[in-house]
PDB file of C-alpha atoms in Angstrom:
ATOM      1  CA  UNK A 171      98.672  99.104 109.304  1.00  0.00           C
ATOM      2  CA  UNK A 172     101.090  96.427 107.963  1.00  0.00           C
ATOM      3  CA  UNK A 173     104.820  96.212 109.122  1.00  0.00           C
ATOM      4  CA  UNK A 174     107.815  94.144 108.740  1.00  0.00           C
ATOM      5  CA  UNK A 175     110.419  94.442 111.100  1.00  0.00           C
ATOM      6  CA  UNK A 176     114.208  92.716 110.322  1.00  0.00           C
ATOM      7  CA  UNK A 177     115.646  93.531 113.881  1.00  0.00           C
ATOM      8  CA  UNK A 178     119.371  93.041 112.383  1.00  0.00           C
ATOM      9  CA  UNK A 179     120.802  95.370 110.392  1.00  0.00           C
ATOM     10  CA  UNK A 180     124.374  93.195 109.934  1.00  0.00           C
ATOM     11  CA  UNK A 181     125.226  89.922 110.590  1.00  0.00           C
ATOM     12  CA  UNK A 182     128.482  88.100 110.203  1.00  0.00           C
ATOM     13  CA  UNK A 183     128.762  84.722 110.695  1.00  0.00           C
ATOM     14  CA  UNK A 184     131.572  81.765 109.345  1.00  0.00           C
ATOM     15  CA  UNK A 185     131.003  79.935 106.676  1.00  0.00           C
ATOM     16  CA  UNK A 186     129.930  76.463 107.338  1.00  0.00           C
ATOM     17  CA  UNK A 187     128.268  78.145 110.254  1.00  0.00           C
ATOM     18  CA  UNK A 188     124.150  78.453 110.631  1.00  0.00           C
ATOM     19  CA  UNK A 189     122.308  80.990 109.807  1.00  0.00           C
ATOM     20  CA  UNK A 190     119.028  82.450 110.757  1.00  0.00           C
ATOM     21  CA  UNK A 191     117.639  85.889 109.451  1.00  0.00           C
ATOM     22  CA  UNK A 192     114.715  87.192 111.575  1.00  0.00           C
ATOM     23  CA  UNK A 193     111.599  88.485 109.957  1.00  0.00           C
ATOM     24  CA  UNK A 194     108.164  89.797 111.829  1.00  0.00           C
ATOM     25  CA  UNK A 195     105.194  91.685 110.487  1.00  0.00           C
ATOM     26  CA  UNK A 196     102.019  92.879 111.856  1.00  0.00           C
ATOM     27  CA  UNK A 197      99.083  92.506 109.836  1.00  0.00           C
ATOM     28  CA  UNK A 198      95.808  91.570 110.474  1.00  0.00           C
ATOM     29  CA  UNK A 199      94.808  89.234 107.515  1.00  0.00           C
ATOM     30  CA  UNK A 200      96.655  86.655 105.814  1.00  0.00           C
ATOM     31  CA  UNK A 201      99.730  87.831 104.749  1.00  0.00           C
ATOM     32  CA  UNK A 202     101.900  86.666 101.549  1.00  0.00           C
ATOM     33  CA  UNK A 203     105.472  86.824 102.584  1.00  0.00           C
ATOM     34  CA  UNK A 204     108.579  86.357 100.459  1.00  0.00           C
ATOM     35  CA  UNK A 205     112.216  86.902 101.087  1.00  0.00           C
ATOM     36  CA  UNK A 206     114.103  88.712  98.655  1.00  0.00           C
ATOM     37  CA  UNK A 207     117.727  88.987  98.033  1.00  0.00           C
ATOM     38  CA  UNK A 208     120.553  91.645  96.172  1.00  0.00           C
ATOM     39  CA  UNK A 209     123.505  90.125  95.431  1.00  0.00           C
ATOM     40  CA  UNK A 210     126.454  92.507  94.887  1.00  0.00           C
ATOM     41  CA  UNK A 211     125.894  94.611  91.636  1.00  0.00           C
ATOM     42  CA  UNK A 212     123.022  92.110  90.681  1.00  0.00           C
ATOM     43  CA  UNK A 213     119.011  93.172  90.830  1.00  0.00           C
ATOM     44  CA  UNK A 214     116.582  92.224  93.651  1.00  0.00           C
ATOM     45  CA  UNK A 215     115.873  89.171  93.051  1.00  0.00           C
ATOM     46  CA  UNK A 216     113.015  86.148  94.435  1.00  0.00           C
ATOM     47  CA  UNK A 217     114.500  84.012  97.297  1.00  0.00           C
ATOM     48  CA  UNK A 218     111.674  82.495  98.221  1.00  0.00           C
ATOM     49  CA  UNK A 219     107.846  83.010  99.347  1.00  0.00           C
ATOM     50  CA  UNK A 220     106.005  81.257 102.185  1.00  0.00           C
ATOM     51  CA  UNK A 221     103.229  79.422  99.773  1.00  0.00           C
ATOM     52  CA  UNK A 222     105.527  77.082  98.304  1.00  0.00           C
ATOM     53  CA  UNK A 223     107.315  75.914 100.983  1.00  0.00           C
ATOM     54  CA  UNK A 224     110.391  75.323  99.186  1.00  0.00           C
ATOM     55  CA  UNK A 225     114.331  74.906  99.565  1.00  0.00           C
ATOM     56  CA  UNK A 226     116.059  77.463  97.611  1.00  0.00           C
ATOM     57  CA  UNK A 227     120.158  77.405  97.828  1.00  0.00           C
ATOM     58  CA  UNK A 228     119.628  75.966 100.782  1.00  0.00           C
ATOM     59  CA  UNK A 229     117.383  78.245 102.418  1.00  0.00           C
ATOM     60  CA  UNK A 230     114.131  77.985 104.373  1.00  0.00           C
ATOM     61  CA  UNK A 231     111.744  79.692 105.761  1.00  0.00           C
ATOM     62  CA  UNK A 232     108.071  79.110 107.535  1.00  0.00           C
ATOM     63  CA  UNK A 233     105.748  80.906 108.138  1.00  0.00           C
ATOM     64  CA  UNK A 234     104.681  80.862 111.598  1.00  0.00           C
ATOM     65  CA  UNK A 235     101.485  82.548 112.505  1.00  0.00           C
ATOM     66  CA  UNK A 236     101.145  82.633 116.275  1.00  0.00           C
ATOM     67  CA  UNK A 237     104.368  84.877 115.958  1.00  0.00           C
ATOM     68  CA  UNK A 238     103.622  86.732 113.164  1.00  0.00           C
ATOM     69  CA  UNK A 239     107.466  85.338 112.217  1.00  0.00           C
ATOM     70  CA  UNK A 240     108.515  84.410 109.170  1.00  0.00           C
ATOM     71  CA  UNK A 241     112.490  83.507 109.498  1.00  0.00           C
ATOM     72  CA  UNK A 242     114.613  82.661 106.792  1.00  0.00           C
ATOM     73  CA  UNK A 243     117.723  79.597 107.880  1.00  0.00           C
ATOM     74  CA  UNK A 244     119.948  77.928 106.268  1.00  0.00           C
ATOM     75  CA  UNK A 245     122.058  75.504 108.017  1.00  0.00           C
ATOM     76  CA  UNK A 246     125.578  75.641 106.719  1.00  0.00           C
ATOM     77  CA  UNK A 247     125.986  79.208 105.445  1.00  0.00           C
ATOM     78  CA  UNK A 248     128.450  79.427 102.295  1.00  0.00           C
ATOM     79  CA  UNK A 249     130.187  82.489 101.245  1.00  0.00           C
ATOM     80  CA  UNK A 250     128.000  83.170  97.999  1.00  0.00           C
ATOM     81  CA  UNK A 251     125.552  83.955 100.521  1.00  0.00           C
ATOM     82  CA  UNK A 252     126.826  87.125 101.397  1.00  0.00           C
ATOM     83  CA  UNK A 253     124.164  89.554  99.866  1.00  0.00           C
ATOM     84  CA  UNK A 254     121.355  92.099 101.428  1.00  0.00           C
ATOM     85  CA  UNK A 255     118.249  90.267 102.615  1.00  0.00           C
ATOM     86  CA  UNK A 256     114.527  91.677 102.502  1.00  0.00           C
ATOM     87  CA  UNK A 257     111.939  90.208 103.890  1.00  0.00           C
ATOM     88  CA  UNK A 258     108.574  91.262 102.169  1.00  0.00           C
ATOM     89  CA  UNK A 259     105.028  91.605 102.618  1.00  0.00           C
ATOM     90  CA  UNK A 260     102.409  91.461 100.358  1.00  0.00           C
ATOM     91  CA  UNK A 261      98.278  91.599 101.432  1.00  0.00           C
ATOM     92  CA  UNK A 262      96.523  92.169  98.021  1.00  0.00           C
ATOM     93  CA  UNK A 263      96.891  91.034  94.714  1.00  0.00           C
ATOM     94  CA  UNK A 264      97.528  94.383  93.205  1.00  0.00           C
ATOM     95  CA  UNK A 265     101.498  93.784  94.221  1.00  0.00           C
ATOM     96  CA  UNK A 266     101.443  96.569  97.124  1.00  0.00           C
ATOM     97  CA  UNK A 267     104.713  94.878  98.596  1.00  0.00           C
ATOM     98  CA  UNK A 268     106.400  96.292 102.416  1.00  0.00           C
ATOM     99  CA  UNK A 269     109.469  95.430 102.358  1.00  0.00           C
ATOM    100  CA  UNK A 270     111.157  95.086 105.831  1.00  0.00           C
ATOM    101  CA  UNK A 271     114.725  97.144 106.316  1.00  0.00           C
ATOM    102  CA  UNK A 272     117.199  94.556 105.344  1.00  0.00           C
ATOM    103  CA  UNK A 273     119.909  92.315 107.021  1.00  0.00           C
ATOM    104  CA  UNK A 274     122.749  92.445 105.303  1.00  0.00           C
ATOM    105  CA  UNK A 275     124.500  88.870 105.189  1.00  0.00           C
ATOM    106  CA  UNK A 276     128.459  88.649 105.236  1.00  0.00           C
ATOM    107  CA  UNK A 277     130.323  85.244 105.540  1.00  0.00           C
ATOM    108  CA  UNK A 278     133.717  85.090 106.046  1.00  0.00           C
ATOM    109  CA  UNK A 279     136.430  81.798 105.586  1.00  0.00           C
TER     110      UNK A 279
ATOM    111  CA  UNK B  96     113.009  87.361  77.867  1.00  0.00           C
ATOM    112  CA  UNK B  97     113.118  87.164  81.197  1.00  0.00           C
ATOM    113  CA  UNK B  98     114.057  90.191  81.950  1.00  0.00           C
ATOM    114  CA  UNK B  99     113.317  93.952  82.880  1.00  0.00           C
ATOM    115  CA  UNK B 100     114.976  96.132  81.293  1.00  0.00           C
ATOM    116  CA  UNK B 101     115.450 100.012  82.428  1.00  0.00           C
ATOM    117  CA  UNK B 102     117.308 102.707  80.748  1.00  0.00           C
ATOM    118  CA  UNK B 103     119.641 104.635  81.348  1.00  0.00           C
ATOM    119  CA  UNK B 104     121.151 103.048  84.121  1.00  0.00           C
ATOM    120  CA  UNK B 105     122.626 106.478  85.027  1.00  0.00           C
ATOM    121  CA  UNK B 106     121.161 110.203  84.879  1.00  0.00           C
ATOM    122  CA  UNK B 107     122.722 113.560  85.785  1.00  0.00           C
ATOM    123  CA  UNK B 108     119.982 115.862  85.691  1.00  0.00           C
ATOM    124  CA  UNK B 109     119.580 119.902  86.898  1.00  0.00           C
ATOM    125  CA  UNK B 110     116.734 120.770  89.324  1.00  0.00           C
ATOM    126  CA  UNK B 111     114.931 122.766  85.860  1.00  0.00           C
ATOM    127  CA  UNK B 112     115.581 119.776  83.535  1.00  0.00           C
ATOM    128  CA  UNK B 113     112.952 117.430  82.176  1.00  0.00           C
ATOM    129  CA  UNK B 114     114.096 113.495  81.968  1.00  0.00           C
ATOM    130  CA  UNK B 115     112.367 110.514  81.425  1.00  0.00           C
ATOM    131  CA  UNK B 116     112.907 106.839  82.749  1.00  0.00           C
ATOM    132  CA  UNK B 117     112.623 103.938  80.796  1.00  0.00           C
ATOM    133  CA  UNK B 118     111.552 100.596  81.681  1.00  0.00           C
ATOM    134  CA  UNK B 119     110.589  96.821  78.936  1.00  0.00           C
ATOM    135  CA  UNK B 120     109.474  93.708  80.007  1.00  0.00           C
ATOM    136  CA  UNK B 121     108.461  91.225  77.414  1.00  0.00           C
ATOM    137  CA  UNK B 122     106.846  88.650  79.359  1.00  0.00           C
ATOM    138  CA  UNK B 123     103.176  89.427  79.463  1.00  0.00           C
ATOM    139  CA  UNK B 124     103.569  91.013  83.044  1.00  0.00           C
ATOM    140  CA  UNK B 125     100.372  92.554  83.546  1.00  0.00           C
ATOM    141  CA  UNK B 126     101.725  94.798  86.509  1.00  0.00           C
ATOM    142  CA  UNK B 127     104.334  96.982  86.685  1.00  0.00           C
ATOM    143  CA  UNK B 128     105.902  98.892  89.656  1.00  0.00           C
ATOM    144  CA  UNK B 129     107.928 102.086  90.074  1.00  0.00           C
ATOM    145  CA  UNK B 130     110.105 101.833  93.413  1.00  0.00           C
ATOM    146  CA  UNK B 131     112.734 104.154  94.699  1.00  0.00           C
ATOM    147  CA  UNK B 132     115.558 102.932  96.758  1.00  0.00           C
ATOM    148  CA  UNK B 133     117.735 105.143  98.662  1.00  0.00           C
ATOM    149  CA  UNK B 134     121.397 104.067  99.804  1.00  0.00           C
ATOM    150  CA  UNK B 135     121.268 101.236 102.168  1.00  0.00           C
ATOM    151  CA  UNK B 136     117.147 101.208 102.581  1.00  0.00           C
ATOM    152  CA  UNK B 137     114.638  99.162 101.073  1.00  0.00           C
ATOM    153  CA  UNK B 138     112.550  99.866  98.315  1.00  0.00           C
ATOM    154  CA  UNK B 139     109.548 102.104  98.540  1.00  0.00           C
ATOM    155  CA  UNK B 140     106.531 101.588  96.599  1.00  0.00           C
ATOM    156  CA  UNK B 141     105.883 104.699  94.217  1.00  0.00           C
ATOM    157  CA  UNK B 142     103.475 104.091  91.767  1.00  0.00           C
ATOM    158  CA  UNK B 143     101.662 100.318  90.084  1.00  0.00           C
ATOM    159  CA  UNK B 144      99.791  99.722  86.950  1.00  0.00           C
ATOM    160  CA  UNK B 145      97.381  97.098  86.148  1.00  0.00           C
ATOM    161  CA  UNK B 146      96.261  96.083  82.591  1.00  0.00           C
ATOM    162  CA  UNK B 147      98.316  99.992  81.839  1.00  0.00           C
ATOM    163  CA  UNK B 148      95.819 101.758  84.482  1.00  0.00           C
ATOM    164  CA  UNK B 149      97.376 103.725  87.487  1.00  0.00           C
ATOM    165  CA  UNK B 150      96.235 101.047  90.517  1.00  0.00           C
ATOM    166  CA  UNK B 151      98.534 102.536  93.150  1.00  0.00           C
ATOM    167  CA  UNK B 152      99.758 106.273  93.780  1.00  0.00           C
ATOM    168  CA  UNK B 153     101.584 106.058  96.730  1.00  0.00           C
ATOM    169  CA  UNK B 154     101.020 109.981  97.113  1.00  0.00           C
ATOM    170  CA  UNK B 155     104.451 110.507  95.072  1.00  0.00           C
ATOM    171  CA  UNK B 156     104.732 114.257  94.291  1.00  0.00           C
ATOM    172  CA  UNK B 157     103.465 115.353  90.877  1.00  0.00           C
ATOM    173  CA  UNK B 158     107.100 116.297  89.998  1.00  0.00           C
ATOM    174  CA  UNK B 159     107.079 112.088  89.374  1.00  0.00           C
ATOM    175  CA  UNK B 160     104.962 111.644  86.411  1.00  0.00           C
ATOM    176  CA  UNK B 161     104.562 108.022  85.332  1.00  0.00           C
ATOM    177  CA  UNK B 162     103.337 106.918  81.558  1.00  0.00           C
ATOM    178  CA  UNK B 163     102.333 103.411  80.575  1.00  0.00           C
ATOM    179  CA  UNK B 164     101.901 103.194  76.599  1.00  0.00           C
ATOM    180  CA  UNK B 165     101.089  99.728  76.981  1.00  0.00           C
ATOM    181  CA  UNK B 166     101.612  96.449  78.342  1.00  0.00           C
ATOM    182  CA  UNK B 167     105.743  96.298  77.698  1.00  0.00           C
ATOM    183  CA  UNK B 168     106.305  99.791  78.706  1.00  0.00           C
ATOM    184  CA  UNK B 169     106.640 101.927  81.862  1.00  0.00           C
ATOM    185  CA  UNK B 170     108.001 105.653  81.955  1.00  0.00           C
ATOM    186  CA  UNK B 171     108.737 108.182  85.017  1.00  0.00           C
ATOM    187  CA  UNK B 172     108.677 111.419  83.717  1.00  0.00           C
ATOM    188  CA  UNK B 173     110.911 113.457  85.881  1.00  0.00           C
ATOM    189  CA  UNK B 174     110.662 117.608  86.112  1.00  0.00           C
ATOM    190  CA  UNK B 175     111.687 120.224  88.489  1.00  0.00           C
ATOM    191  CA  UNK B 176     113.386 117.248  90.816  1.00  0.00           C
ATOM    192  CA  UNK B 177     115.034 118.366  94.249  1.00  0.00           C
ATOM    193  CA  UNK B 178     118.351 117.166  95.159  1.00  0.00           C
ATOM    194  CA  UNK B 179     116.813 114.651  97.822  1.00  0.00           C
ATOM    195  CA  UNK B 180     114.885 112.753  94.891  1.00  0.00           C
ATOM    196  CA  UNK B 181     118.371 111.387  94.118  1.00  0.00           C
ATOM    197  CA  UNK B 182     118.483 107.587  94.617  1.00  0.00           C
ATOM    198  CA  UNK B 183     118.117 104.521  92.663  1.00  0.00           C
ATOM    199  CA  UNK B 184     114.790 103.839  90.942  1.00  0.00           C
ATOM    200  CA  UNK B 185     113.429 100.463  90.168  1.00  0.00           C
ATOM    201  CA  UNK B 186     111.182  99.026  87.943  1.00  0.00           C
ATOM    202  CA  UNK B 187     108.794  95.923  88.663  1.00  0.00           C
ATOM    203  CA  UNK B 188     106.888  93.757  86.524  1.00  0.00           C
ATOM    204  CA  UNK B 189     104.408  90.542  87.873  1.00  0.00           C
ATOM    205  CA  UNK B 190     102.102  88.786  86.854  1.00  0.00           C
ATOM    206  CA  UNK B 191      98.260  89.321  88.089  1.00  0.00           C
ATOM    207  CA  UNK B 192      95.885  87.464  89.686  1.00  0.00           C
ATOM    208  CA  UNK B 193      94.427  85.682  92.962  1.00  0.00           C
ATOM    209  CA  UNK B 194      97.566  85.917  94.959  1.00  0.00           C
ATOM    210  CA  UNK B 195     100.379  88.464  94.492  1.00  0.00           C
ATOM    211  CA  UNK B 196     102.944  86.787  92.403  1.00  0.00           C
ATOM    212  CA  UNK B 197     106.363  87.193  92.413  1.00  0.00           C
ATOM    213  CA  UNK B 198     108.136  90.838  91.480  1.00  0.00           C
ATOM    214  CA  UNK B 199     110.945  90.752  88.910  1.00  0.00           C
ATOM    215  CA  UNK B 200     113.047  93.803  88.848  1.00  0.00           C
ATOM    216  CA  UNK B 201     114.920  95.720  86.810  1.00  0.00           C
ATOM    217  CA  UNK B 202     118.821  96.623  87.543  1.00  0.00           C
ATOM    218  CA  UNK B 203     117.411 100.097  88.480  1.00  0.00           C
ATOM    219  CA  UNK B 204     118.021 103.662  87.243  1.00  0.00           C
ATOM    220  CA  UNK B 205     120.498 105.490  89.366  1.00  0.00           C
ATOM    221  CA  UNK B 206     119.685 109.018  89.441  1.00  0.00           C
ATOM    222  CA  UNK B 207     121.561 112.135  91.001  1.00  0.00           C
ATOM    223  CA  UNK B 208     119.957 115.690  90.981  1.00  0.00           C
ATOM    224  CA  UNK B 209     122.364 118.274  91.071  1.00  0.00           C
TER     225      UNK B 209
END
């Protein structure tokens, strides 16, 4: 069975301060994995997803598949990143998503 | 339109009433996804539809009843709902094809069940 674990449920860090938001899963195949974010009172939105290896705000994440890990970092975090964090699995193309519990970003001043 | 749209955005309902969900997306999404959030959780997969066929019952109970008229359009028919079905329910759309593409949601539906 597929699973994606996001071991922290909070975490507060400063702003200019890294960041790193842990994400594993368990799944046998080759897994599609995306990081979604909710911004206060705004919908779940894209972050990013593992195949296109992209920056987004500032944000990466790789895929890593000796761990099964797929962490999302940014290196100087920024107070508009304060939001809740999914990390998400997807292993057909019928959108069947698993989305991991959430971290919940705050950064203070 | 980029968007997904879902009305109403808030819904009293008894446990005898009958309501409906709303959700529009205008951007030839092929896909569309009913997922149910409770406070502070993730999303949980309900129920998909591909080219407006039910792909993907995620063994909802038949008090749930979802309707897709056609390609812009995705209903959840609610009846007979139990207090613990309260929570905030959110439409999907993607795009299909090889590899899952990316979901765009809706704002969500926030439903209490008196």
């Amino acid at each position: 069975a597929q699973r994606v674990t996001q071991p922290e449920k909070l975490l507060s860090v400063f702003k200019g301060a890294p960041v790193e938001l842990k994400c594993n899963y368990s799944y046998s195949g080759s897994p599609e994995l995306f990081w979604y974010v909710q911004y206060s009172r705004q919908r779940l939105q894209l972050l990013l997803r593992h195949i296109s290896r992209e920056s987004i705000k500032g944000f990466t994440a790789d895929l890593n598949k000796g761990e099964t890990s797929f962490h999302l970092k940014k290196p100087f975090a920024q107070e508009e990143d304060s939001a809740m964090y999914y990390c998400a699995l997807s292993t057909d193309s019928w959108g069947k998503f698993q989305f991991g519990a959430g971290t919940q970003v705050v950064v203070t001043p | 339109d980029t968007e997904v749209t879902q009305t109403p955005k808030h819904l009293v309902m008894g446990m005898t009433n009958k309501k409906s969900l709303k959700c529009e997306q205008h951007m030839g999404h092929r896909a569309m996804y009913w997922y149910k959030q409770k406070a502070k959780k993730p999303p949980e997969l309900m129920f998909v539809y591909s080219y407006e066929k039910l792909s993907i019952n995620e063994s909802v109970p038949s008090r749930f009843s979802p309707e897709c008229p056609n390609s812009s359009l995705l209903n959840l028919h609610l009846h007979a709902l139990q207090p613990e079905d309260s929570a905030l329910y959110l439409c999907a759309s993607s795009l299909l094809g090889g590899s899952p593409g990316e979901l765009f949601f809706g704002e969500g539906s926030r439903l209490t069940v008196l």
